[in-house]
C-alpha atoms as a PDB file:
ATOM      1  CA  MET A   1      55.188  55.907  24.840  1.00  0.00           C
ATOM      2  CA  THR A   2      54.425  55.595  21.190  1.00  0.00           C
ATOM      3  CA  SER A   3      54.615  52.627  18.944  1.00  0.00           C
ATOM      4  CA  ASN A   4      55.639  52.437  15.366  1.00  0.00           C
ATOM      5  CA  ALA A   5      53.362  49.462  14.782  1.00  0.00           C
ATOM      6  CA  GLN A   6      50.463  50.188  12.486  1.00  0.00           C
ATOM      7  CA  ASP A   7      47.205  48.282  11.746  1.00  0.00           C
ATOM      8  CA  TYR A   8      46.743  47.805   8.053  1.00  0.00           C
ATOM      9  CA  PRO A   9      43.487  46.753   6.341  1.00  0.00           C
ATOM     10  CA  ARG A  10      43.456  43.057   5.455  1.00  0.00           C
ATOM     11  CA  HIS A  11      42.746  42.427   1.793  1.00  0.00           C
ATOM     12  CA  GLN A  12      42.229  39.189  -0.086  1.00  0.00           C
ATOM     13  CA  PRO A  13      44.385  38.746  -3.150  1.00  0.00           C
ATOM     14  CA  PRO A  14      42.496  40.314  -6.096  1.00  0.00           C
ATOM     15  CA  HIS A  15      42.443  37.084  -8.095  1.00  0.00           C
ATOM     16  CA  LEU A  16      40.796  35.127  -5.209  1.00  0.00           C
ATOM     17  CA  GLY A  17      37.898  37.580  -4.932  1.00  0.00           C
ATOM     18  CA  ARG A  18      37.242  37.406  -8.665  1.00  0.00           C
ATOM     19  CA  TRP A  19      37.296  33.600  -8.535  1.00  0.00           C
ATOM     20  CA  LEU A  20      34.749  33.469  -5.708  1.00  0.00           C
ATOM     21  CA  LYS A  21      32.412  35.876  -7.466  1.00  0.00           C
ATOM     22  CA  GLY A  22      32.648  33.863 -10.659  1.00  0.00           C
ATOM     23  CA  ALA A  23      31.939  30.575  -8.848  1.00  0.00           C
ATOM     24  CA  VAL A  24      28.881  32.023  -7.115  1.00  0.00           C
ATOM     25  CA  ALA A  25      27.592  33.400 -10.407  1.00  0.00           C
ATOM     26  CA  LEU A  26      27.994  30.003 -12.077  1.00  0.00           C
ATOM     27  CA  LEU A  27      26.169  28.238  -9.241  1.00  0.00           C
ATOM     28  CA  LEU A  28      23.312  30.717  -9.454  1.00  0.00           C
ATOM     29  CA  LEU A  29      23.065  30.239 -13.223  1.00  0.00           C
ATOM     30  CA  PHE A  30      23.070  26.452 -12.802  1.00  0.00           C
ATOM     31  CA  ALA A  31      20.368  26.616 -10.109  1.00  0.00           C
ATOM     32  CA  LEU A  32      18.165  28.849 -12.256  1.00  0.00           C
ATOM     33  CA  ALA A  33      18.610  26.559 -15.269  1.00  0.00           C
ATOM     34  CA  TRP A  34      17.741  23.501 -13.121  1.00  0.00           C
ATOM     35  CA  VAL A  35      14.608  25.173 -11.733  1.00  0.00           C
ATOM     36  CA  ALA A  36      13.526  26.162 -15.258  1.00  0.00           C
ATOM     37  CA  PHE A  37      14.097  22.603 -16.524  1.00  0.00           C
ATOM     38  CA  VAL A  38      12.104  21.044 -13.668  1.00  0.00           C
ATOM     39  CA  ALA A  39       9.270  23.569 -14.139  1.00  0.00           C
ATOM     40  CA  LEU A  40       9.109  22.803 -17.876  1.00  0.00           C
ATOM     41  CA  GLN A  41       9.044  19.038 -17.257  1.00  0.00           C
ATOM     42  CA  TYR A  42       6.337  19.471 -14.616  1.00  0.00           C
ATOM     43  CA  GLN A  43       4.198  21.554 -16.980  1.00  0.00           C
ATOM     44  CA  GLN A  44       4.659  19.283 -20.009  1.00  0.00           C
ATOM     45  CA  THR A  45       4.251  15.874 -18.323  1.00  0.00           C
ATOM     46  CA  GLY A  46       1.661  16.646 -15.650  1.00  0.00           C
ATOM     47  CA  LYS A  47       3.453  14.201 -13.332  1.00  0.00           C
ATOM     48  CA  PRO A  48       3.819  14.784  -9.585  1.00  0.00           C
ATOM     49  CA  ILE A  49       6.856  16.946  -8.859  1.00  0.00           C
ATOM     50  CA  SER A  50       8.645  13.989  -7.210  1.00  0.00           C
ATOM     51  CA  GLU A  51       8.386  12.026 -10.479  1.00  0.00           C
ATOM     52  CA  VAL A  52       9.746  14.753 -12.747  1.00  0.00           C
ATOM     53  CA  ALA A  53      13.143  14.295 -14.408  1.00  0.00           C
ATOM     54  CA  GLY A  54      15.730  16.259 -12.466  1.00  0.00           C
ATOM     55  CA  ILE A  55      14.159  15.346  -9.123  1.00  0.00           C
ATOM     56  CA  LYS A  56      13.161  11.699  -9.523  1.00  0.00           C
ATOM     57  CA  ASN A  57      16.759  10.480  -9.652  1.00  0.00           C
ATOM     58  CA  ILE A  58      17.808  12.431  -6.565  1.00  0.00           C
ATOM     59  CA  GLY A  59      16.449  10.105  -3.869  1.00  0.00           C
ATOM     60  CA  PRO A  60      16.484  12.374  -0.796  1.00  0.00           C
ATOM     61  CA  LEU A  61      15.140  15.317  -2.800  1.00  0.00           C
ATOM     62  CA  ALA A  62      12.335  13.224  -4.308  1.00  0.00           C
ATOM     63  CA  LYS A  63      11.351  12.119  -0.805  1.00  0.00           C
ATOM     64  CA  LEU A  64      11.370  15.730   0.369  1.00  0.00           C
ATOM     65  CA  VAL A  65       8.968  16.918  -2.313  1.00  0.00           C
ATOM     66  CA  GLN A  66       6.914  13.719  -2.593  1.00  0.00           C
ATOM     67  CA  GLU A  67       3.273  14.626  -3.132  1.00  0.00           C
ATOM     68  CA  PRO A  68       0.336  12.551  -1.922  1.00  0.00           C
ATOM     69  CA  PRO A  69      -1.672  10.782  -4.637  1.00  0.00           C
ATOM     70  CA  ARG A  70      -4.508  12.591  -6.409  1.00  0.00           C
ATOM     71  CA  PHE A  71      -8.077  11.323  -6.242  1.00  0.00           C
ATOM     72  CA  THR A  72      -9.002  10.439  -9.828  1.00  0.00           C
ATOM     73  CA  GLY A  73     -12.378   8.690  -9.762  1.00  0.00           C
ATOM     74  CA  SER A  74     -14.545   5.775  -8.641  1.00  0.00           C
ATOM     75  CA  VAL A  75     -15.857   2.434  -9.849  1.00  0.00           C
ATOM     76  CA  TRP A  76     -19.513   2.181  -8.901  1.00  0.00           C
ATOM     77  CA  GLU A  77     -22.185  -0.529  -8.937  1.00  0.00           C
ATOM     78  CA  VAL A  78     -20.593  -2.688  -6.245  1.00  0.00           C
ATOM     79  CA  ALA A  79     -22.629  -3.724  -3.204  1.00  0.00           C
ATOM     80  CA  ARG A  80     -20.752  -2.931   0.031  1.00  0.00           C
ATOM     81  CA  PRO A  81     -17.327  -4.064  -1.222  1.00  0.00           C
ATOM     82  CA  LEU A  82     -14.903  -5.743   1.155  1.00  0.00           C
ATOM     83  CA  GLY A  83     -11.875  -6.821  -0.871  1.00  0.00           C
ATOM     84  CA  VAL A  84     -10.202  -5.416  -3.967  1.00  0.00           C
ATOM     85  CA  ALA A  85      -7.321  -6.687  -6.110  1.00  0.00           C
ATOM     86  CA  ALA A  86      -5.538  -5.605  -9.275  1.00  0.00           C
ATOM     87  CA  ALA A  87      -4.431  -7.953 -12.054  1.00  0.00           C
ATOM     88  CA  PRO A  88      -1.226  -7.522 -14.069  1.00  0.00           C
ATOM     89  CA  ASP A  89      -3.268  -6.176 -17.015  1.00  0.00           C
ATOM     90  CA  GLY A  90      -4.891  -3.507 -14.827  1.00  0.00           C
ATOM     91  CA  SER A  91      -8.190  -5.361 -14.335  1.00  0.00           C
ATOM     92  CA  ILE A  92      -9.898  -4.836 -10.982  1.00  0.00           C
ATOM     93  CA  TYR A  93     -11.629  -7.540  -8.919  1.00  0.00           C
ATOM     94  CA  VAL A  94     -14.022  -6.672  -6.085  1.00  0.00           C
ATOM     95  CA  THR A  95     -15.814  -8.849  -3.518  1.00  0.00           C
ATOM     96  CA  GLU A  96     -19.348  -7.841  -2.529  1.00  0.00           C
ATOM     97  CA  SER A  97     -20.820  -8.378   0.942  1.00  0.00           C
ATOM     98  CA  ALA A  98     -24.391  -7.429  -0.026  1.00  0.00           C
ATOM     99  CA  GLY A  99     -26.775  -7.843  -2.946  1.00  0.00           C
ATOM    100  CA  ASP A 100     -25.908 -10.924  -4.991  1.00  0.00           C
ATOM    101  CA  ARG A 101     -22.583 -11.292  -3.116  1.00  0.00           C
ATOM    102  CA  MET A 102     -20.510 -11.821  -6.224  1.00  0.00           C
ATOM    103  CA  VAL A 103     -16.945 -11.058  -7.215  1.00  0.00           C
ATOM    104  CA  LYS A 104     -17.190  -8.381  -9.880  1.00  0.00           C
ATOM    105  CA  SER A 105     -14.449  -7.599 -12.367  1.00  0.00           C
ATOM    106  CA  PHE A 106     -13.731  -4.403 -14.296  1.00  0.00           C
ATOM    107  CA  ASP A 107     -11.154  -3.453 -16.881  1.00  0.00           C
ATOM    108  CA  ALA A 108      -8.483  -0.848 -16.143  1.00  0.00           C
ATOM    109  CA  ASN A 109     -10.926   1.925 -17.162  1.00  0.00           C
ATOM    110  CA  GLY A 110     -13.661   0.722 -14.804  1.00  0.00           C
ATOM    111  CA  GLN A 111     -15.844  -0.955 -17.442  1.00  0.00           C
ATOM    112  CA  ALA A 112     -17.689  -4.037 -16.142  1.00  0.00           C
ATOM    113  CA  LYS A 113     -16.442  -7.452 -17.244  1.00  0.00           C
ATOM    114  CA  ALA A 114     -17.343 -10.954 -16.062  1.00  0.00           C
ATOM    115  CA  SER A 115     -18.729 -11.721 -12.616  1.00  0.00           C
ATOM    116  CA  ILE A 116     -17.564 -14.623 -10.447  1.00  0.00           C
ATOM    117  CA  VAL A 117     -19.866 -16.590  -8.156  1.00  0.00           C
ATOM    118  CA  THR A 118     -18.454 -18.700  -5.334  1.00  0.00           C
ATOM    119  CA  GLY A 119     -21.674 -20.592  -4.567  1.00  0.00           C
ATOM    120  CA  GLU A 120     -24.999 -21.508  -6.159  1.00  0.00           C
ATOM    121  CA  SER A 121     -27.012 -18.782  -4.456  1.00  0.00           C
ATOM    122  CA  ALA A 122     -26.350 -15.528  -2.619  1.00  0.00           C
ATOM    123  CA  LEU A 123     -27.211 -17.211   0.690  1.00  0.00           C
ATOM    124  CA  SER A 124     -24.692 -20.004   0.108  1.00  0.00           C
ATOM    125  CA  ARG A 125     -21.717 -17.742  -0.567  1.00  0.00           C
ATOM    126  CA  SER A 126     -19.851 -15.003   1.260  1.00  0.00           C
ATOM    127  CA  PRO A 127     -16.797 -13.783  -0.691  1.00  0.00           C
ATOM    128  CA  LEU A 128     -14.420 -11.992   1.645  1.00  0.00           C
ATOM    129  CA  TYR A 129     -11.073 -11.109   0.024  1.00  0.00           C
ATOM    130  CA  VAL A 130      -9.565 -11.528  -3.423  1.00  0.00           C
ATOM    131  CA  ALA A 131      -6.039 -11.708  -4.861  1.00  0.00           C
ATOM    132  CA  VAL A 132      -4.602 -12.298  -8.319  1.00  0.00           C
ATOM    133  CA  SER A 133      -1.657 -14.672  -8.759  1.00  0.00           C
ATOM    134  CA  PRO A 134       1.329 -13.792 -10.975  1.00  0.00           C
ATOM    135  CA  SER A 135      -0.143 -16.151 -13.602  1.00  0.00           C
ATOM    136  CA  GLY A 136      -3.416 -14.173 -13.614  1.00  0.00           C
ATOM    137  CA  LYS A 137      -5.650 -16.626 -11.766  1.00  0.00           C
ATOM    138  CA  VAL A 138      -8.142 -15.147  -9.317  1.00  0.00           C
ATOM    139  CA  TYR A 139      -8.203 -16.451  -5.732  1.00  0.00           C
ATOM    140  CA  VAL A 140     -11.217 -15.721  -3.519  1.00  0.00           C
ATOM    141  CA  SER A 141     -11.665 -16.491   0.180  1.00  0.00           C
ATOM    142  CA  ASP A 142     -15.263 -17.411   1.012  1.00  0.00           C
ATOM    143  CA  LEU A 143     -16.318 -17.161   4.651  1.00  0.00           C
ATOM    144  CA  GLU A 144     -19.439 -19.277   4.183  1.00  0.00           C
ATOM    145  CA  ARG A 145     -17.598 -22.085   2.413  1.00  0.00           C
ATOM    146  CA  HIS A 146     -14.392 -21.962   4.523  1.00  0.00           C
ATOM    147  CA  ALA A 147     -12.328 -22.161   1.365  1.00  0.00           C
ATOM    148  CA  VAL A 148     -10.060 -20.318  -1.058  1.00  0.00           C
ATOM    149  CA  LEU A 149     -11.558 -20.824  -4.495  1.00  0.00           C
ATOM    150  CA  ILE A 150      -9.592 -20.411  -7.741  1.00  0.00           C
ATOM    151  CA  PHE A 151     -10.995 -18.962 -10.974  1.00  0.00           C
ATOM    152  CA  ALA A 152      -9.791 -18.122 -14.444  1.00  0.00           C
ATOM    153  CA  PRO A 153      -9.995 -14.406 -15.346  1.00  0.00           C
ATOM    154  CA  ASP A 154     -13.252 -15.057 -17.238  1.00  0.00           C
ATOM    155  CA  GLY A 155     -14.890 -16.467 -14.103  1.00  0.00           C
ATOM    156  CA  GLN A 156     -14.568 -20.178 -14.857  1.00  0.00           C
ATOM    157  CA  ALA A 157     -13.928 -22.293 -11.758  1.00  0.00           C
ATOM    158  CA  ALA A 158     -10.400 -23.724 -11.589  1.00  0.00           C
ATOM    159  CA  GLY A 159     -10.343 -25.568  -8.245  1.00  0.00           C
ATOM    160  CA  GLN A 160      -9.508 -24.531  -4.704  1.00  0.00           C
ATOM    161  CA  VAL A 161      -6.567 -24.375  -2.320  1.00  0.00           C
ATOM    162  CA  ALA A 162      -6.166 -27.401  -0.059  1.00  0.00           C
ATOM    163  CA  PRO A 163      -6.441 -26.506   3.648  1.00  0.00           C
ATOM    164  CA  PRO A 164      -2.997 -26.173   5.260  1.00  0.00           C
ATOM    165  CA  SER A 165      -3.995 -28.477   8.135  1.00  0.00           C
ATOM    166  CA  SER A 166      -6.258 -31.498   8.530  1.00  0.00           C
ATOM    167  CA  GLU A 167      -8.671 -29.671  10.879  1.00  0.00           C
ATOM    168  CA  GLY A 168      -9.625 -27.238   8.107  1.00  0.00           C
ATOM    169  CA  TRP A 169      -9.427 -23.461   8.075  1.00  0.00           C
ATOM    170  CA  THR A 170     -11.330 -20.204   7.744  1.00  0.00           C
ATOM    171  CA  PRO A 171      -9.289 -18.203   5.209  1.00  0.00           C
ATOM    172  CA  GLY A 172      -9.481 -14.432   5.218  1.00  0.00           C
ATOM    173  CA  ALA A 173      -7.064 -11.977   3.612  1.00  0.00           C
ATOM    174  CA  LEU A 174      -4.967 -13.077   0.624  1.00  0.00           C
ATOM    175  CA  ALA A 175      -1.776 -11.928  -1.104  1.00  0.00           C
ATOM    176  CA  PHE A 176       0.890 -13.271  -3.472  1.00  0.00           C
ATOM    177  CA  ASP A 177       4.622 -12.808  -3.824  1.00  0.00           C
ATOM    178  CA  ALA A 178       6.453 -12.753  -7.158  1.00  0.00           C
ATOM    179  CA  ALA A 179       7.192 -16.501  -6.928  1.00  0.00           C
ATOM    180  CA  GLY A 180       3.480 -17.336  -6.754  1.00  0.00           C
ATOM    181  CA  ASN A 181       3.417 -18.253  -3.054  1.00  0.00           C
ATOM    182  CA  LEU A 182       0.044 -17.578  -1.415  1.00  0.00           C
ATOM    183  CA  TYR A 183      -0.125 -15.659   1.866  1.00  0.00           C
ATOM    184  CA  ALA A 184      -3.403 -16.087   3.734  1.00  0.00           C
ATOM    185  CA  THR A 185      -4.780 -15.222   7.136  1.00  0.00           C
ATOM    186  CA  ASP A 186      -6.653 -17.976   8.965  1.00  0.00           C
ATOM    187  CA  LEU A 187      -9.540 -16.851  11.165  1.00  0.00           C
ATOM    188  CA  THR A 188     -10.337 -20.275  12.649  1.00  0.00           C
ATOM    189  CA  PRO A 189     -11.141 -19.874  16.366  1.00  0.00           C
ATOM    190  CA  GLY A 190      -8.065 -20.640  18.455  1.00  0.00           C
ATOM    191  CA  GLN A 191      -5.614 -20.468  15.557  1.00  0.00           C
ATOM    192  CA  HIS A 192      -5.680 -16.932  14.202  1.00  0.00           C
ATOM    193  CA  ARG A 193      -2.522 -17.029  12.094  1.00  0.00           C
ATOM    194  CA  VAL A 194      -0.837 -16.333   8.776  1.00  0.00           C
ATOM    195  CA  VAL A 195       0.111 -19.203   6.470  1.00  0.00           C
ATOM    196  CA  VAL A 196       2.345 -19.251   3.386  1.00  0.00           C
ATOM    197  CA  ILE A 197       1.573 -21.913   0.780  1.00  0.00           C
ATOM    198  CA  ASP A 198       3.624 -22.600  -2.351  1.00  0.00           C
ATOM    199  CA  PRO A 199       2.042 -23.137  -5.815  1.00  0.00           C
ATOM    200  CA  ASP A 200       2.074 -26.915  -5.243  1.00  0.00           C
ATOM    201  CA  GLY A 201       0.046 -26.589  -2.044  1.00  0.00           C
ATOM    202  CA  THR A 202       2.902 -27.178   0.401  1.00  0.00           C
ATOM    203  CA  LEU A 203       2.779 -25.230   3.656  1.00  0.00           C
ATOM    204  CA  LEU A 204       6.008 -23.194   3.803  1.00  0.00           C
ATOM    205  CA  LEU A 205       5.473 -21.074   6.901  1.00  0.00           C
ATOM    206  CA  GLN A 206       2.951 -20.238   9.569  1.00  0.00           C
ATOM    207  CA  ILE A 207       3.078 -17.280  11.934  1.00  0.00           C
ATOM    208  CA  GLY A 208       1.165 -16.701  15.146  1.00  0.00           C
ATOM    209  CA  GLN A 209      -1.849 -17.932  17.012  1.00  0.00           C
ATOM    210  CA  GLU A 210      -4.857 -16.318  18.643  1.00  0.00           C
ATOM    211  CA  GLY A 211      -3.945 -13.818  21.342  1.00  0.00           C
ATOM    212  CA  SER A 212      -2.737 -10.294  22.063  1.00  0.00           C
ATOM    213  CA  ALA A 213       0.979 -10.801  22.744  1.00  0.00           C
ATOM    214  CA  PRO A 214       3.546  -9.782  20.110  1.00  0.00           C
ATOM    215  CA  GLY A 215       3.441 -12.299  17.276  1.00  0.00           C
ATOM    216  CA  GLN A 216      -0.147 -13.267  18.081  1.00  0.00           C
ATOM    217  CA  PHE A 217      -3.304 -12.126  16.284  1.00  0.00           C
ATOM    218  CA  GLU A 218      -6.933 -11.308  16.938  1.00  0.00           C
ATOM    219  CA  PHE A 219      -8.839 -11.514  13.635  1.00  0.00           C
ATOM    220  CA  PRO A 220      -6.041 -10.677  11.173  1.00  0.00           C
ATOM    221  CA  ASN A 221      -7.903  -9.026   8.298  1.00  0.00           C
ATOM    222  CA  GLY A 222      -5.114  -7.976   5.988  1.00  0.00           C
ATOM    223  CA  VAL A 223      -1.853  -9.394   4.680  1.00  0.00           C
ATOM    224  CA  ALA A 224       0.744  -8.050   2.255  1.00  0.00           C
ATOM    225  CA  VAL A 225       4.272  -9.015   1.214  1.00  0.00           C
ATOM    226  CA  ASP A 226       6.988  -6.785  -0.221  1.00  0.00           C
ATOM    227  CA  ALA A 227       9.741  -7.478  -2.745  1.00  0.00           C
ATOM    228  CA  GLN A 228      12.135  -8.535   0.034  1.00  0.00           C
ATOM    229  CA  GLY A 229       9.675 -11.079   1.402  1.00  0.00           C
ATOM    230  CA  ASN A 230       8.732  -9.034   4.473  1.00  0.00           C
ATOM    231  CA  ILE A 231       5.196  -9.779   5.640  1.00  0.00           C
ATOM    232  CA  TYR A 232       2.745  -7.135   6.914  1.00  0.00           C
ATOM    233  CA  VAL A 233      -0.384  -8.153   8.829  1.00  0.00           C
ATOM    234  CA  SER A 234      -3.371  -6.057   9.891  1.00  0.00           C
ATOM    235  CA  ASP A 235      -4.084  -7.414  13.357  1.00  0.00           C
ATOM    236  CA  SER A 236      -7.595  -5.973  13.473  1.00  0.00           C
ATOM    237  CA  GLY A 237      -8.816  -7.122  16.872  1.00  0.00           C
ATOM    238  CA  ASN A 238      -5.643  -5.848  18.530  1.00  0.00           C
ATOM    239  CA  GLY A 239      -5.761  -2.559  16.624  1.00  0.00           C
ATOM    240  CA  ARG A 240      -2.246  -2.836  15.193  1.00  0.00           C
ATOM    241  CA  VAL A 241      -0.096  -3.818  12.238  1.00  0.00           C
ATOM    242  CA  GLN A 242       2.682  -6.338  12.775  1.00  0.00           C
ATOM    243  CA  ALA A 243       5.586  -6.796  10.361  1.00  0.00           C
ATOM    244  CA  PHE A 244       7.772  -9.892  10.012  1.00  0.00           C
ATOM    245  CA  ASP A 245      10.731 -10.889   7.872  1.00  0.00           C
ATOM    246  CA  LYS A 246      10.448 -13.746   5.365  1.00  0.00           C
ATOM    247  CA  SER A 247      11.259 -16.265   8.107  1.00  0.00           C
ATOM    248  CA  GLY A 248       8.528 -14.968  10.399  1.00  0.00           C
ATOM    249  CA  HIS A 249      10.747 -13.020  12.807  1.00  0.00           C
ATOM    250  CA  PRO A 250       9.220  -9.753  14.117  1.00  0.00           C
ATOM    251  CA  LEU A 251      10.390  -6.477  12.557  1.00  0.00           C
ATOM    252  CA  PHE A 252       8.150  -3.723  13.917  1.00  0.00           C
ATOM    253  CA  MET A 253       4.650  -2.874  15.079  1.00  0.00           C
ATOM    254  CA  ILE A 254       2.316   0.068  14.388  1.00  0.00           C
ATOM    255  CA  GLY A 255      -0.054   0.351  17.325  1.00  0.00           C
ATOM    256  CA  ARG A 256      -3.458   1.630  18.318  1.00  0.00           C
ATOM    257  CA  GLY A 257      -3.825   5.184  19.565  1.00  0.00           C
ATOM    258  CA  THR A 258      -5.051   8.700  18.884  1.00  0.00           C
ATOM    259  CA  SER A 259      -1.843  10.362  17.695  1.00  0.00           C
ATOM    260  CA  LYS A 260      -1.071  10.988  14.035  1.00  0.00           C
ATOM    261  CA  GLY A 261      -0.151   7.687  12.399  1.00  0.00           C
ATOM    262  CA  ASP A 262      -1.754   5.525  15.107  1.00  0.00           C
ATOM    263  CA  LEU A 263      -4.458   3.026  14.209  1.00  0.00           C
ATOM    264  CA  GLY A 264      -7.989   2.243  15.330  1.00  0.00           C
ATOM    265  CA  MET A 265      -9.363  -0.708  13.348  1.00  0.00           C
ATOM    266  CA  PRO A 266      -6.853  -1.734  10.639  1.00  0.00           C
ATOM    267  CA  ARG A 267      -8.300  -3.845   7.850  1.00  0.00           C
ATOM    268  CA  GLY A 268      -6.899  -4.148   4.320  1.00  0.00           C
ATOM    269  CA  ILE A 269      -3.181  -3.605   3.712  1.00  0.00           C
ATOM    270  CA  ALA A 270      -1.018  -3.219   0.604  1.00  0.00           C
ATOM    271  CA  VAL A 271       2.579  -2.408  -0.376  1.00  0.00           C
ATOM    272  CA  ASP A 272       3.859  -0.149  -3.140  1.00  0.00           C
ATOM    273  CA  ASN A 273       7.302  -1.664  -3.744  1.00  0.00           C
ATOM    274  CA  GLY A 274       8.446   1.080  -6.102  1.00  0.00           C
ATOM    275  CA  ARG A 275       7.764   3.913  -3.660  1.00  0.00           C
ATOM    276  CA  LYS A 276       8.452   1.872  -0.517  1.00  0.00           C
ATOM    277  CA  LEU A 277       5.052   2.766   0.925  1.00  0.00           C
ATOM    278  CA  LEU A 278       2.707   0.744   3.115  1.00  0.00           C
ATOM    279  CA  TYR A 279      -1.036   1.434   2.823  1.00  0.00           C
ATOM    280  CA  VAL A 280      -3.211   0.469   5.810  1.00  0.00           C
ATOM    281  CA  VAL A 281      -6.990   0.869   5.820  1.00  0.00           C
ATOM    282  CA  ASP A 282      -8.291   2.191   9.146  1.00  0.00           C
ATOM    283  CA  ALA A 283     -12.008   1.431   9.013  1.00  0.00           C
ATOM    284  CA  THR A 284     -13.093   3.416  12.062  1.00  0.00           C
ATOM    285  CA  ALA A 285     -11.012   6.451  11.047  1.00  0.00           C
ATOM    286  CA  HIS A 286     -12.592   6.299   7.558  1.00  0.00           C
ATOM    287  CA  ALA A 287      -9.160   6.646   6.016  1.00  0.00           C
ATOM    288  CA  VAL A 288      -6.052   4.932   4.675  1.00  0.00           C
ATOM    289  CA  ASN A 289      -2.827   5.570   6.578  1.00  0.00           C
ATOM    290  CA  VAL A 290       0.341   5.620   4.478  1.00  0.00           C
ATOM    291  CA  TYR A 291       3.783   4.820   5.904  1.00  0.00           C
ATOM    292  CA  ASP A 292       7.276   5.104   4.464  1.00  0.00           C
ATOM    293  CA  ILE A 293       8.948   1.702   4.911  1.00  0.00           C
ATOM    294  CA  SER A 294      12.220   2.493   3.155  1.00  0.00           C
ATOM    295  CA  ASN A 295      14.064   2.248   6.502  1.00  0.00           C
ATOM    296  CA  ALA A 296      14.025  -0.229   9.377  1.00  0.00           C
ATOM    297  CA  ALA A 297      11.318   1.694  11.255  1.00  0.00           C
ATOM    298  CA  PRO A 298       8.106   2.822   9.517  1.00  0.00           C
ATOM    299  CA  LYS A 299       7.414   6.544   9.261  1.00  0.00           C
ATOM    300  CA  TYR A 300       3.908   7.952   8.912  1.00  0.00           C
ATOM    301  CA  SER A 301       3.684   9.963   5.674  1.00  0.00           C
ATOM    302  CA  PHE A 302       0.115  10.997   4.933  1.00  0.00           C
ATOM    303  CA  ARG A 303      -3.494   9.854   4.930  1.00  0.00           C
ATOM    304  CA  LEU A 304      -6.034   9.268   2.179  1.00  0.00           C
ATOM    305  CA  GLY A 305      -9.673   9.897   2.916  1.00  0.00           C
ATOM    306  CA  ASP A 306     -10.874  12.125   5.684  1.00  0.00           C
ATOM    307  CA  ASP A 307      -8.287  14.901   5.623  1.00  0.00           C
ATOM    308  CA  MET A 308      -6.369  14.613   2.342  1.00  0.00           C
ATOM    309  CA  GLY A 309      -6.907  13.822  -1.311  1.00  0.00           C
ATOM    310  CA  GLY A 310     -10.200  15.679  -1.761  1.00  0.00           C
ATOM    311  CA  GLU A 311     -12.445  12.671  -1.249  1.00  0.00           C
ATOM    312  CA  SER A 312     -13.941  11.125   1.901  1.00  0.00           C
ATOM    313  CA  LEU A 313     -14.386   7.433   2.725  1.00  0.00           C
ATOM    314  CA  SER A 314     -16.998   5.621   4.786  1.00  0.00           C
ATOM    315  CA  TYR A 315     -15.880   2.459   6.593  1.00  0.00           C
ATOM    316  CA  PRO A 316     -13.337   1.391   3.963  1.00  0.00           C
ATOM    317  CA  ASN A 317     -12.173  -2.219   4.144  1.00  0.00           C
ATOM    318  CA  GLY A 318      -9.777  -3.295   1.379  1.00  0.00           C
ATOM    319  CA  VAL A 319      -6.899  -1.700  -0.506  1.00  0.00           C
ATOM    320  CA  ALA A 320      -4.699  -2.658  -3.452  1.00  0.00           C
ATOM    321  CA  VAL A 321      -1.943  -1.024  -5.507  1.00  0.00           C
ATOM    322  CA  ASP A 322      -1.797  -1.808  -9.230  1.00  0.00           C
ATOM    323  CA  GLY A 323       1.218  -1.919 -11.525  1.00  0.00           C
ATOM    324  CA  ASN A 324       0.803   1.742 -12.468  1.00  0.00           C
ATOM    325  CA  GLY A 325       0.829   2.940  -8.865  1.00  0.00           C
ATOM    326  CA  ARG A 326      -2.931   3.499  -8.624  1.00  0.00           C
ATOM    327  CA  ILE A 327      -4.374   2.990  -5.136  1.00  0.00           C
ATOM    328  CA  LEU A 328      -7.716   1.159  -5.117  1.00  0.00           C
ATOM    329  CA  VAL A 329      -9.820   1.379  -1.947  1.00  0.00           C
ATOM    330  CA  ALA A 330     -12.921  -0.713  -1.230  1.00  0.00           C
ATOM    331  CA  ASP A 331     -15.116   2.085   0.151  1.00  0.00           C
ATOM    332  CA  LYS A 332     -17.710  -0.164   1.766  1.00  0.00           C
ATOM    333  CA  GLU A 333     -20.534   2.128   2.839  1.00  0.00           C
ATOM    334  CA  ASN A 334     -20.166   4.419  -0.196  1.00  0.00           C
ATOM    335  CA  LYS A 335     -20.584   1.309  -2.371  1.00  0.00           C
ATOM    336  CA  ARG A 336     -17.666   1.953  -4.694  1.00  0.00           C
ATOM    337  CA  ILE A 337     -13.969   1.515  -5.359  1.00  0.00           C
ATOM    338  CA  ALA A 338     -12.262   4.868  -4.829  1.00  0.00           C
ATOM    339  CA  ILE A 339      -9.108   5.418  -6.902  1.00  0.00           C
ATOM    340  CA  TRP A 340      -6.086   7.623  -6.252  1.00  0.00           C
ATOM    341  CA  THR A 341      -3.231   8.005  -8.740  1.00  0.00           C
ATOM    342  CA  ASN A 342       0.404   8.752  -7.986  1.00  0.00           C
END
């Protein structure tokens, strides 16, 4: 039996094929022009590829190509530095744990400026951490004096912060928010905690006590606050970082371990609000772990020090981010401030 049915080739209408070819050609031309534009901007500006016009404004793409910072130099002549802070004008303040145990200051180019002394002699002072208020005053925690001392930028004494409780305190790490509220860790035995004090000296908030349970601390040696008021604490003795919202409610924890992104001995901590990055010094790993905190859960991004950035660290302790995105690391045993630039 035969059939009269026939199979005919299936063709697209001629005009549809021409339209598709034209659209593909236009997309290819656009893509080539965009690549050429980005390459030209990259060559002319010298900025990281994620900061170049054409990529910077495309959030997901900028994240995809985000480069780690570049090591750009060191500030020397500091004796086993512990804490580091950046002022609004780019000045750098560093606490020394050896030698004359002073707080040294440098301009944005690393040139020495005035020195600050927190006691009459080296044996009577022990500057630990330093922070600069939005008004430019320099706050220094002194372990020997159990106090947070206040100085003008030129080193002139300007008072001290009243203890947040009548039984005194042992202040450690320091940080400020944009409103001028002081965030400080308290290392007093039995009451390892974080306190928030307003510019008038009123205690606004306290978080934690000594212990190892969530929300408790064992020698908190770093504190930072982001633009939303979230608080990040290096819980050194427990080998972890704990994060809280502005009311002190827990957000997340980064724990101790041996996997990528885990911590050993976290010390200094800092936030880059513009890039939504959290920098955590890991003293025993001789490095600074960097986490993306743009979402609810932190994501490990990269590490400065032992395996990236072209420069090694030796028992780093403090970290700060200045207004230009430079990362300043108190590289204790190398006796310098190591600087990376985004």
